[in-house]
Amino acid sequence: MVVTARVAPEVVRRWRAGLARCIRCGTCRSVCPVLEATGDESGAARGKMRLVEAVVRGELDLTRGMQERFSRCLLCKACTAACPSGVPTDALIVSARTALARENALALARRVAFTGLRYRRVFEAGLRLGALFQRAVFRPAPDGPGRLPRIPLPSAGLHARRLVPELARRPLRALLRELAPLPHPRARVAFFPGCMLTWVYPEAGLAVVRLLRANGIEPVVPEEIGCCGVPAATSGDAATGALLAAANVAALSAGSFDAVVTACGSCGAALAHDYGETLADPAARERWRALSAKVRDVTSFLAEVGLTAPLGPVPERVTYHDPCHLARGMGVTREPRALLRQVPGLTLAEMKEPARCCGAGGTFSLSHYELSRRIGDRKLDDVAGTGAALVVTGCSACRMHMADGIRQRGEALRVVHTAEVLARSVDAAAGREARHG
Amino acid sequence: MADRDLLRALRQAVGAEHVLTAVEDRLCHSHDATFRDALPDLVVSPGSTAEVAAVVRLAAAHRVPLTPRGAASGLSGGAVPLHGGIALSLTRLDRILAIDVAGRRAVVEPGVVTAAQAAAAWEAGLFYPPDPASARMSTVGGNVAECAGGPRGLKYGVTRDYVLALEVVLPDGTVAEVGDPLDGEGCGPDWAMLLVGSEGTLGIVTRITLRLVGRPAAQRTALAIFDRLDDAAAAVSATIAAGVVPTTLELMDGATLRAVEAYLHAGLPTDAEAALLVELDGTPGAVEAQLRQVDEAFRRQGARDVQVAGSPADVERLWRARRAISAACGQLNPTKISEDATVPRSRVPALVREVGEIARRHGVKMVVFGHAGDGNLHPNVLTNRDDPAEMERAEAAIGDLFAAALALGGTLSGEHGIGCMKAPWLERELGAAGMALGRGVKEALDPAGLLNPGKMFTFGAAPVAPPREPGQTGWHAA
Ligand SMILES: Cc1cc2nc3c(=O)[nH]c(=O)nc-3n(C[C@H](O)[C@H](O)[C@H](O)COP(=O)(O)OP(=O)(O)OC[C@H]3O[C@@H](n4cnc5c(N)ncnc54)[C@H](O)[C@@H]3O)c2cc1C
């Protein structure tokens, strides 16, 4: 009981309530990508729930061993969705990670990174510096875009062979400022690009903007929004997660928008659902509630308002990968497919288990690179089975992870964001040269 | 120190990474799908029959208990290492060695997941009928050890009916082949059948040859609602008397229907006493004819409503209620304890009523559903394991349930096995002579009593090795 005395009583209450639902049936074992790749009982939720139970019962401390095992979860929510008893496995794992982080302190490298995330300007400056430093630390990949680390930094998750995309030198927001406002927009939306579209795949961010504008929607990226906070919160740094959430809610509530559009399942699920848990301050939570109903993934938003821009041909055989947080976090699986099917010349070939995790798991791929690669290999095998030349997905972390795997395997596949395919189709109809994808 | 020697030898035998000593890993191997826990001292995962045999010999030499374990989805505590020692995980032995289409056989290792084996057979154009509800997690080895059944049991039988031959590592470490991979008929007694259902107490199954059958050409599904439970039971008897053997004949009692309707809002009647879900398979002509017979028999026995699925989507719709039971029960009370008890088919209504009585008597919530065709029912107690008083009432109710099943001429376990959870009632079912026979067989094969001690016939026996306190182990320093 020594340990639980150091965990907030309401947290212990939530653990007990969740555990009371767990009948240890092991259904989670049959869907867990980590268990499949490693065979470790502690990989799946049932093992993790047993460890939380041991802590509650005073059989186990919040040990480093437990922390290490809890880090081996992709938070893909496959177990949460499959659990016949409704155990909120994802929330319990995050909450245990928070307690473990408090007890054992996060690995130093990550702590520094998350502290940086709290201060948007510092973070942006850091990344900008990163973009410059990248040239020093990384060498260009011999066969195409992206860079390979010059020095292997396994502790930072930068495996020697790993493909890390180049960082943009200017954030998306700066690029947006140069666009003239639409004369008679159908709607005005706040676009929440998230870190990945701002920094790593700005071309996908621009595709979202082009796509929305072509359909008569005016996107605005509010000045003060920053990281959604998911990487920090899910790693157990609840304080940083809460700070970022509060800042974003304040920034998004300041203007009046018809919708908040995201193009990343993790950001979207955080804004639409998880902030209810993340936000500490009741007033902020109130403000968030009004906002949460307006959050839409770009594909569901477009499916809802309908495409008005004509679509031109994109003669490609593609397959669609369901990002965990888009499919199970936001419940968006049909909309991207429905939109892709409207593109002339495009063939959508479904892979086996399209909603199975690709192994990226946010920071998981940094801390458990080899394991995350192994899980990714199964995804890429399923992709290969479709004969598609292009993988379309709605999450840039999945994209980065799959692109890395494709390179490791020496395959010729490309991965793009759904918005890029649609923007390319719009461009084709407008007679413009397709810029991306 | 002997313990250190053992640890070193085990690491040598199976590879250091397959011997787990950390308390976190031991905790993760301390239970199955019941709430019984016991910490193993070590978790060992061999990668071949030879490695299994080496581990068994080492355990024997050091007098350390050994508890085999598949996916630990068992519902009677079978894989719980009650006396500590080694949790022997067999999940690394997960290869499908052969699907022999011409010979209609599958040869698999014990750690293969049931559904994966069934899918491989199906892809090869064949059919493996046993379908425990846990098929996506359970292992074939665990199915053999528990003689698992499933909804299709009525027509197709249970695991036992598909085992042709086994390779087993006996408690002294010798490797034996039992049964016959060609037709299942060996010379002399049917030793393979001695192993089927032995719950890891007599030997460790390391290879399984399974019989496969042809794929059914057609399948039809229907759902019937009955105002009265007795009518539903009569309908089941009438169906079987008419010579129709459905693959599946699932009963849901009134309490189950109300729980599911409160959860799904699917328009299920909350005043009905029973529903029957029927599945038929065979050649298209035969299935249609049988469907008509079932429909007629059900209506004659007073079915309020019979819905027949006309499309795959309909099939899903009709199964929805059955599949939603777990989640629906979770809304009533967080913890669902799934029991199984089998009574003669004619006594099904009596058992369902008895369960209602027991629930009232102990002030607990209970629902009953299960395989009505063969009388194998699953009474479930809905409780809260965070509430000790409520759990005590649940335990008492379960005790009464076993007594009621036996009094109705039934048996303790339809398919979930005995393990340690039902062992206290075993003598009441088998009688003194049956217990003596069982103990004699166990002693003959495992005189040192090291294999899965404390289960079935050795329940309550003194531990062979001195028990250790949780967290305190002699195997490792950390
Ligand atoms: C939700 C749910 C639904 C279920 N539905 C059904 C059902 O419909 N029908 C049914 O019959 N059961 C059902 N079960 C019970 C359980 O799944 C079966 O008993 C299954 O056969 C257990 O397989 P396992 O691999 O999980 O074995 P475990 O639980 O790991 O072990 C079970 C027993 O077998 C022994 N054992 C395991 N592997 C070996 C081996 N290779 N050699 C020797 N002994 C071994 C163990 O020591 C233990 O005594 C259900 C369980 C759950 C949780």
Short mmCIF file of N, CA and C in Angstrom, two decimals, chain A residues 1-9 12 61-62 99 102-103:
data_model
loop_
_atom_site.label_atom_id
_atom_site.label_comp_id
_atom_site.label_asym_id
_atom_site.label_seq_id
_atom_site.Cartn_x
_atom_site.Cartn_y
_atom_site.Cartn_z
N MET A 1 0.82 -1.21 0.00
CA MET A 1 0.00 0.00 0.00
C MET A 1 0.86 1.26 0.00
N VAL A 2 2.14 1.03 0.18
CA VAL A 2 3.07 2.16 0.21
C VAL A 2 2.99 2.94 -1.10
N VAL A 3 2.95 2.17 -2.19
CA VAL A 3 3.02 2.80 -3.50
C VAL A 3 1.77 3.60 -3.78
N THR A 4 0.61 2.96 -3.60
CA THR A 4 -0.62 3.65 -3.97
C THR A 4 -0.82 4.89 -3.11
N ALA A 5 -0.16 4.93 -1.97
CA ALA A 5 -0.25 6.13 -1.13
C ALA A 5 0.34 7.33 -1.86
N ARG A 6 1.25 7.06 -2.79
CA ARG A 6 1.86 8.17 -3.53
C ARG A 6 1.12 8.48 -4.83
N VAL A 7 0.08 7.72 -5.13
CA VAL A 7 -0.72 7.99 -6.33
C VAL A 7 -2.02 8.64 -5.87
N ALA A 8 -2.48 9.64 -6.62
CA ALA A 8 -3.69 10.37 -6.21
C ALA A 8 -4.86 9.40 -6.04
N PRO A 9 -5.66 9.58 -4.97
CA PRO A 9 -6.75 8.65 -4.69
C PRO A 9 -7.72 8.49 -5.87
N VAL A 12 -6.24 6.05 -8.27
CA VAL A 12 -6.36 4.67 -7.80
C VAL A 12 -7.80 4.19 -7.95
N ASP A 61 5.83 -2.57 -6.59
CA ASP A 61 6.07 -1.13 -6.62
C ASP A 61 5.92 -0.62 -8.04
N LEU A 62 5.88 0.71 -8.19
CA LEU A 62 5.91 1.27 -9.53
C LEU A 62 7.36 1.20 -10.01
N ALA A 99 1.84 7.80 -13.63
CA ALA A 99 2.29 7.49 -12.27
C ALA A 99 3.72 6.95 -12.29
N ARG A 102 6.18 9.77 -12.87
CA ARG A 102 6.38 10.57 -11.67
C ARG A 102 7.32 9.85 -10.72
N GLU A 103 7.14 8.55 -10.63
CA GLU A 103 7.94 7.77 -9.70
C GLU A 103 9.39 7.63 -10.19
#
